[in-house]
Coordinates of C-alpha atoms and ligand atoms in Angstrom, one line a residue:
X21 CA 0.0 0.0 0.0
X22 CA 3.0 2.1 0.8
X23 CA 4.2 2.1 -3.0
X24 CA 0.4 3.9 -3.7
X25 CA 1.4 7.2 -2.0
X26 CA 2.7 9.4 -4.8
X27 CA 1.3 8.8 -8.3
X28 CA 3.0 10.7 -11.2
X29 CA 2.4 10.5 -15.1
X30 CA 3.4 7.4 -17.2
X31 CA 6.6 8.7 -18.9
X32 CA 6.6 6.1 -21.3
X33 CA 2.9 6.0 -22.2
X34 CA 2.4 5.1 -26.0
X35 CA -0.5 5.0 -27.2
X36 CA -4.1 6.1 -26.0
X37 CA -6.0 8.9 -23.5
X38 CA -3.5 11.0 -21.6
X39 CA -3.8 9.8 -17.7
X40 CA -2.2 6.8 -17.3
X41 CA -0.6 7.2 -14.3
X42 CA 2.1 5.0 -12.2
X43 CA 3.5 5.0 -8.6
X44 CA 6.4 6.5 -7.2
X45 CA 8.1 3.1 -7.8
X46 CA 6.9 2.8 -11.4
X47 CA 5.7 -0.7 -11.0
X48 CA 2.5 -0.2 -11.5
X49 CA 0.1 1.3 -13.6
X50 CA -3.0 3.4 -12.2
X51 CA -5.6 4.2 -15.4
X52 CA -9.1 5.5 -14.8
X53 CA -11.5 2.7 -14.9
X54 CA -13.8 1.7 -17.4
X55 CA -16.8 -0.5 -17.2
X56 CA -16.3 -3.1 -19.4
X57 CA -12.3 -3.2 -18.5
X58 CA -13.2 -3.6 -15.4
X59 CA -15.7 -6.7 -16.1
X60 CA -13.2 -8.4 -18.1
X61 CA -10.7 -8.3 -15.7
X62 CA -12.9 -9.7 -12.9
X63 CA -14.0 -12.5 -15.7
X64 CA -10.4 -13.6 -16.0
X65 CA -10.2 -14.6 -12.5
X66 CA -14.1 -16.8 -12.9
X67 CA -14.2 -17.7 -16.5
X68 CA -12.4 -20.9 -17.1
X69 CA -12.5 -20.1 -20.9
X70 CA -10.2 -17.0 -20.3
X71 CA -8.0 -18.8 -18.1
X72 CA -5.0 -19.2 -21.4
X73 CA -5.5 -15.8 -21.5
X74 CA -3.7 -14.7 -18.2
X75 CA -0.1 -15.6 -18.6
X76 CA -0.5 -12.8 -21.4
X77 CA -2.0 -10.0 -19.4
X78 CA -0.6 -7.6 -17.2
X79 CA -1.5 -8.4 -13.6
X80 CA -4.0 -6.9 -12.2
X81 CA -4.0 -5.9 -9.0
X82 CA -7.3 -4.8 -8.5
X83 CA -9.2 -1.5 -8.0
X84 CA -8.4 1.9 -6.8
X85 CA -10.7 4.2 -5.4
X86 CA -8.8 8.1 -6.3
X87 CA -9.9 10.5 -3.1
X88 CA -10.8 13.6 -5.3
X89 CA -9.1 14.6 -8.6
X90 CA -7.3 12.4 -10.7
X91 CA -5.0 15.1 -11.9
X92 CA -3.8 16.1 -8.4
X93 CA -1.7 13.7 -8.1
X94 CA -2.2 11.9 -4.5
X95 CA -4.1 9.5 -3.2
X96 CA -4.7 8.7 0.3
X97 CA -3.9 5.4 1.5
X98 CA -7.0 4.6 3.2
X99 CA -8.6 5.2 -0.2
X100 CA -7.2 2.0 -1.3
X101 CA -9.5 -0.3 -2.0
X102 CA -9.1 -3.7 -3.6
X103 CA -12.5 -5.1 -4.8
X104 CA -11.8 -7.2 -7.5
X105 CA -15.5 -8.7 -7.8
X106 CA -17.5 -5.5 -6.9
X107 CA -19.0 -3.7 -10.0
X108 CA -19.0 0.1 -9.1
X109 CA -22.1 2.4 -9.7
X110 CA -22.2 4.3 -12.4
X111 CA -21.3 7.4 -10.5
X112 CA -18.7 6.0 -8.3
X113 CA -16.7 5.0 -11.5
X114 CA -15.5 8.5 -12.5
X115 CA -12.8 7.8 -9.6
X116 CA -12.1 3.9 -9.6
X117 CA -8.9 3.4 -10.9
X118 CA -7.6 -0.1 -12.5
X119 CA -4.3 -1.3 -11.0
X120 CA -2.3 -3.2 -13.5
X121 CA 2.0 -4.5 -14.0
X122 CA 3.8 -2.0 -15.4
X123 CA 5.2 -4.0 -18.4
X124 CA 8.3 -1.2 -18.8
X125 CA 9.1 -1.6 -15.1
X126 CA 11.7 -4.3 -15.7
X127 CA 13.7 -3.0 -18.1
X128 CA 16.4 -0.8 -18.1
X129 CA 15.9 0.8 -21.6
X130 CA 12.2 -0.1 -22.6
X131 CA 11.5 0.2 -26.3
X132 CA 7.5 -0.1 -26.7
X133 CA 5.6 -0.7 -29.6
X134 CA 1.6 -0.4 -28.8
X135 CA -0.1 -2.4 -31.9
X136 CA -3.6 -2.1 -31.9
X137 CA -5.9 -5.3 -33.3
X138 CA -9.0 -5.6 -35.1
X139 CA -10.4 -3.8 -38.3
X140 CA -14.1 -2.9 -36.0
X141 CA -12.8 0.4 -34.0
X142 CA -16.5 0.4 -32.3
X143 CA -17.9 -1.3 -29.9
X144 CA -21.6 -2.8 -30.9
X145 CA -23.6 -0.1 -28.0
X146 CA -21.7 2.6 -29.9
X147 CA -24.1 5.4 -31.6
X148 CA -24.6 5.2 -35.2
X149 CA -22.6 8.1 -35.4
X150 CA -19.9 6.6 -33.6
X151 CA -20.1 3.4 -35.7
X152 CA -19.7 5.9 -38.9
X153 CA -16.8 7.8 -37.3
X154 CA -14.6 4.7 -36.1
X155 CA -15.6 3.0 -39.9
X156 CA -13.9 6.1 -41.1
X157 CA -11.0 5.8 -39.3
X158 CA -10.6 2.2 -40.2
X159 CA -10.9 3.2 -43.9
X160 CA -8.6 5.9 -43.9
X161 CA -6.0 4.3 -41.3
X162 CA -4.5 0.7 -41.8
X163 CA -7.1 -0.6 -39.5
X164 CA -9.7 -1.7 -42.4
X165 CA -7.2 -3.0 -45.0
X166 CA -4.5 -5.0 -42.3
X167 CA -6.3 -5.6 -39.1
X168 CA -3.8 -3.5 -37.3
X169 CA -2.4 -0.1 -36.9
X170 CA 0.9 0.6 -35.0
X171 CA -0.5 3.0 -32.4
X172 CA 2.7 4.5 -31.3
X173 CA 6.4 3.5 -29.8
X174 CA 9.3 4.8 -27.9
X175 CA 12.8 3.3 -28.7
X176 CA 16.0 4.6 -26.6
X177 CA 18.5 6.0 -28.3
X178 CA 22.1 4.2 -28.2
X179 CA 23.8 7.6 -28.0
X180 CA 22.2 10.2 -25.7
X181 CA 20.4 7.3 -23.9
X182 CA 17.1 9.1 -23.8
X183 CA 13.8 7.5 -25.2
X184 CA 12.5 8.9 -28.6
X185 CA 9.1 9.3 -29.2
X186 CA 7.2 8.0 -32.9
X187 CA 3.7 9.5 -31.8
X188 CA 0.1 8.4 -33.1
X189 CA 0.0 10.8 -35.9
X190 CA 2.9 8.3 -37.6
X191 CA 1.1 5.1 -37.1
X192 CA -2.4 6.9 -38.0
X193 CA -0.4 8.5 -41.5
X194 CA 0.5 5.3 -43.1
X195 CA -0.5 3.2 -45.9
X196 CA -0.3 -1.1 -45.2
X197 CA 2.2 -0.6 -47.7
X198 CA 4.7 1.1 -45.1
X199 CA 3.6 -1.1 -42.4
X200 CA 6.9 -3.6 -43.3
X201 CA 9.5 0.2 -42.5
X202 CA 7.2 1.3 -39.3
X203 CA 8.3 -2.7 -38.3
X204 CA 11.8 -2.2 -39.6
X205 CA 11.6 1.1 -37.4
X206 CA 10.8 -1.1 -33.8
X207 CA 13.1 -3.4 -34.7
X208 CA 16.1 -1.9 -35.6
X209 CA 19.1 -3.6 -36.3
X210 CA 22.0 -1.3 -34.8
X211 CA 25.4 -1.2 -36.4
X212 CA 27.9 -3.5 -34.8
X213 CA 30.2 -0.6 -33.5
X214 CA 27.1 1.3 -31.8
X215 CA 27.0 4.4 -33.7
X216 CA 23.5 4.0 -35.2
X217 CA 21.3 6.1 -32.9
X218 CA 18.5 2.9 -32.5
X219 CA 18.9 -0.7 -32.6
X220 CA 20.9 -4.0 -30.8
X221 CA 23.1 -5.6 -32.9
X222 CA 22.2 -8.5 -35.2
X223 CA 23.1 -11.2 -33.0
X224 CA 20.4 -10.0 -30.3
X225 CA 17.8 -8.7 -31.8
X226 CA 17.5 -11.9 -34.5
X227 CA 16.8 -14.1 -31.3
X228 CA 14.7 -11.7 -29.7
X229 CA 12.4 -11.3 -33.0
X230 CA 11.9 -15.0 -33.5
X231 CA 11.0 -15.6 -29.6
X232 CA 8.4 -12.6 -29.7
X233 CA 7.4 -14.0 -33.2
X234 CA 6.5 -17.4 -31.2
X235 CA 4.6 -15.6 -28.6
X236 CA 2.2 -14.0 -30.5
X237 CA 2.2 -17.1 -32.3
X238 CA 0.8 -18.9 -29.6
X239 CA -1.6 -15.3 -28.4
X240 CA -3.0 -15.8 -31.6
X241 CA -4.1 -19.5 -31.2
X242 CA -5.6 -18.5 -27.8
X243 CA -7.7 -15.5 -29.1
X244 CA -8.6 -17.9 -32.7
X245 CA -10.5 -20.2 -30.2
X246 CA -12.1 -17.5 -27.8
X247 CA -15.9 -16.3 -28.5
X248 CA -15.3 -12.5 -27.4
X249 CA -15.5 -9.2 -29.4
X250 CA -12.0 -7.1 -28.6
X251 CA -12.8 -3.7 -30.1
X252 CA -9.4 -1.9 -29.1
X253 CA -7.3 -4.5 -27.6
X254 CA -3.8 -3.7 -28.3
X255 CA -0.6 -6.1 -28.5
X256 CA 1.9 -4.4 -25.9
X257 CA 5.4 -5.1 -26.7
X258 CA 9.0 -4.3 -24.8
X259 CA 12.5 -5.3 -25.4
X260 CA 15.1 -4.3 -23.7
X261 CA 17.1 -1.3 -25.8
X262 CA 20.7 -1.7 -23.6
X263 CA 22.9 -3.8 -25.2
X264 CA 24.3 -5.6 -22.4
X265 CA 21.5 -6.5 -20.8
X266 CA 19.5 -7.7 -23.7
X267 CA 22.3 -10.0 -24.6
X268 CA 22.4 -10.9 -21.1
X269 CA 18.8 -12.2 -21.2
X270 CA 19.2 -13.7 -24.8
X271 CA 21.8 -15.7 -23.4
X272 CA 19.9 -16.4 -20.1
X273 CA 16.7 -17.7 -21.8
X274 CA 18.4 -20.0 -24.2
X275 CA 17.6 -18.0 -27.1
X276 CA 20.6 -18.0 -28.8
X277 CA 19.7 -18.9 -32.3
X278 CA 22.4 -17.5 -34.7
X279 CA 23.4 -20.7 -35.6
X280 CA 26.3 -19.4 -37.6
X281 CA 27.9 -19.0 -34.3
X282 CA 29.1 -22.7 -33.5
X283 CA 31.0 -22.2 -30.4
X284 CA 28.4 -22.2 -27.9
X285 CA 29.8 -24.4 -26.0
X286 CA 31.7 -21.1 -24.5
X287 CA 32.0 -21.2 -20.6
X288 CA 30.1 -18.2 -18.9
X289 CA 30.2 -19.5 -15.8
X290 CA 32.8 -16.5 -14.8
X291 CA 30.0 -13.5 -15.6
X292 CA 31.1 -11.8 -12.8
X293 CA 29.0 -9.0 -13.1
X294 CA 30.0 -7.1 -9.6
X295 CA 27.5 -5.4 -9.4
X296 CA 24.5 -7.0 -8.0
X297 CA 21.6 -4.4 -8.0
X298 CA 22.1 -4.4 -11.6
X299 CA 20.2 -7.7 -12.2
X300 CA 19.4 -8.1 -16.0
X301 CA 15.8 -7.5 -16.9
X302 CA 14.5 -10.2 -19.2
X303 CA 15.0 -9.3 -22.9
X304 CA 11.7 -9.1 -23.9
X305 CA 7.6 -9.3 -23.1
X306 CA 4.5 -9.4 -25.3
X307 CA 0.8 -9.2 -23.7
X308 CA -2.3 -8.2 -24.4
X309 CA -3.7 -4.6 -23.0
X310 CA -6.7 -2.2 -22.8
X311 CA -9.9 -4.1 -22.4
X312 CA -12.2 -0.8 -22.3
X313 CA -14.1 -2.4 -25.2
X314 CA -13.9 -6.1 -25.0
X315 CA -17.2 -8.2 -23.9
X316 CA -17.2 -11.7 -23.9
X317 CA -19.9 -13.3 -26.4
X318 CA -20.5 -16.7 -26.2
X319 CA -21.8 -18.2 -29.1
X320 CA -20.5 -15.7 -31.7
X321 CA -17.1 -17.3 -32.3
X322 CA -13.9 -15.6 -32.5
X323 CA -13.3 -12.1 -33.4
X324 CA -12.0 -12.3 -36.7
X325 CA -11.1 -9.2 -37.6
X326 CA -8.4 -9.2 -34.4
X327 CA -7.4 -12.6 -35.7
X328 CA -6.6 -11.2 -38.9
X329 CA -5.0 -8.9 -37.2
X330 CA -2.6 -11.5 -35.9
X331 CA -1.8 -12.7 -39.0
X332 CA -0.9 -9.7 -40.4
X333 CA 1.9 -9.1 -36.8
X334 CA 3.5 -12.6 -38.0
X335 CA 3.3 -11.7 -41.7
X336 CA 5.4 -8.4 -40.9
X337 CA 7.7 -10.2 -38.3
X338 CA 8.7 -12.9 -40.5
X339 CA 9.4 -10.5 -43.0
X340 CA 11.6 -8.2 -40.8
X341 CA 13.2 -11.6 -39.4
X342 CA 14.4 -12.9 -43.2
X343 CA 15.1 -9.2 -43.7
X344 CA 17.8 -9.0 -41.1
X345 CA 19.2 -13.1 -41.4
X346 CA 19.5 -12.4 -45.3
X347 CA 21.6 -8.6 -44.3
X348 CA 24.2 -10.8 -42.2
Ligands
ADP6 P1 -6.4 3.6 -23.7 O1 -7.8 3.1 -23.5 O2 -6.3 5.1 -23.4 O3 -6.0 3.3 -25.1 P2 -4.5 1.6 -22.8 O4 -4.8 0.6 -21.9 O5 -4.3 1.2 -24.2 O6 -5.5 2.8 -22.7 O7 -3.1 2.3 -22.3 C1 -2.6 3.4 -23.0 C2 -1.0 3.3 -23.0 O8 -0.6 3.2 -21.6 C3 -0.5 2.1 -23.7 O9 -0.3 2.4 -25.1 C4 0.8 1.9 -23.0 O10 1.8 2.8 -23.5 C5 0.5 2.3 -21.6 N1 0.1 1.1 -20.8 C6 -1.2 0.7 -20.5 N2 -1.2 -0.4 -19.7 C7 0.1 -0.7 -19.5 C8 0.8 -1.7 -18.7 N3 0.1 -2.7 -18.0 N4 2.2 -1.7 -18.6 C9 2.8 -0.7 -19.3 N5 2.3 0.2 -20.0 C10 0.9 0.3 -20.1
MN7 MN1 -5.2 1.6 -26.1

């Protein structure tokens, strides 16, 4: 409860509505609750059919009840309260907060890509008007044609060591044409010497890309054979932009791949990495976020248009992997 004192801004926030928040610590999220979030969340822990589903969700930690404004920034401890099962009143929602993992928190240097899945944009209440508008968007973005639109990422920069910013307006600009370069983009292969300002070298990021490719890979099966609508849902993925430490967790995970490299029989035994505060972050994680229009509908089989979605994430990752195995 301690760690909920002091709330400031998500720094590396993404994608989405401003006021995403996260604790002093940064290991967890705070973001303004939403009704049908909120339900699916609670169905995770009862519905057996969404139980292959939760090692690819944040955790969630429960509900927060924010004593007075959202934007000022502290919240009383006593205000905590943790009623997973509880469905607020309408009124009382304005302040409940969702408590989620902070994905980033792990990582040293987190470079995030928010994907967002499906070619509907509106949920099936939404106002005809609504229902026009989001169409539109679909049309005009690569929503409708691809099933997904990259909604915005950060990646650090090797030099200065700072985050850079690609904001929505890129991912909202682009044709499916250009979808294989805003890929390219997120996973960037650096130059072996480290002068290119974005990007682990080849021998990292080849791993990383075929383990994340597996991932979704399997996401995808799980969300093929689950009757829900997902209007929104998003694909959340970090990797870890510090060289070191994402070789470090390649290594530790048994990812190395690059076959070319035939001694890996090498003794590592000696890592003596002194200091031990530093622990290595693991290299990479891929879930599944923002729920605020996602009802489960039994009976009306899979959401397709996510699905497709899905496809098209493999599609462009296999593409970027024989891109970078064929550069070597
Ligand atoms: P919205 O409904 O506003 O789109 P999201 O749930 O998609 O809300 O969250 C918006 C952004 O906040 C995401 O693009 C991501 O950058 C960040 N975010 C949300 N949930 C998490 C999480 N559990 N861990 C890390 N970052 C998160
Ligand atoms: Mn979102």
């Amino acid at each position: 409860e301690s760690l909920i004192s002091a709330t400031r801004p998500l720094a590396s926030q993404v994608g989405g509505h401003a006021g995403v928040l996260t604790t002093e610590d940064g290991s967890l999220i705070i973001k303004p609750a939403l009704p049908l979030e909120l339900l699916f969340y609670q169905a995770l822990n009862q519905n057996a059919e969404l139980e292959p589903l939760r090692p690819f969700l944040p955790k969630f930690f429960g509900t927060l009840k924010l004593e007075g404004q959202i934007d000022e920034n502290a919240i009383e401890e006593e205000g905590l309260v943790l009623t997973p099962l509880d469905i607020p009143e309408k009124d009382e929602l304005s302040v409940l907060s969702i408590v989620l993992e902070n994905l980033s928190y792990p990582f040293l240097k987190p470079n995030i890509l928010d994907v967002k899945l499906g070619t509907v944009l509106y949920d099936e209440a939404a106002t005809p008007d609504k229902i026009e508008r989001m169409e539109q968007t679909a049309r005009e973005t690569t929503s409708h044609e691809t099933g997904i639109r990259l909604t915005g990422f950060q990646m650090y920069d090797n030099n200065t060591s700072q985050p850079i910013n690609t904001p929505k307006s890129y991912g909202k600009s682009i044709k499916p044409a250009d979808l294989p370069e805003g890929i390219a983009r997120f996973f960037a292969l650096g130059t072996e010497d480290g002068s290119s300002n974005t990007g682990l070298p080849r021998a990292t990021v080849l791993p990383l890309l075929r383990s994340i490719r597996e991932d979704i890979a399997d996401i995808r099966e799980i969300i093929a054979s689950l009757e829900a609508r997902m209007v929104g849902m998003s694909l959340l993925i970090v990797y870890e932009a510090d060289w070191a430490l994402a070789a470090e967790g390649v290594k530790r995970l048994g990812l190395e791949a690059d076959e070319e490299d035939e001694d890996d029989d090498d003794d590592d035994e000696d890592d003596d990495d002194d200091d031990e505060s530093k622990r290595p972050g693991p290299p990479y994680v891929v879930k599944l976020i923002d729920f605020a229009h996602t009802r489960v509908t039994p009976g009306k089989g899979p959401d397709e248009g996510v699905v497709f979605g899905f496809d098209t994430v493999l599609r462009l990752l296999d593409g970027r992997i024989a891109q970078i195995s064929e550069s070597g």
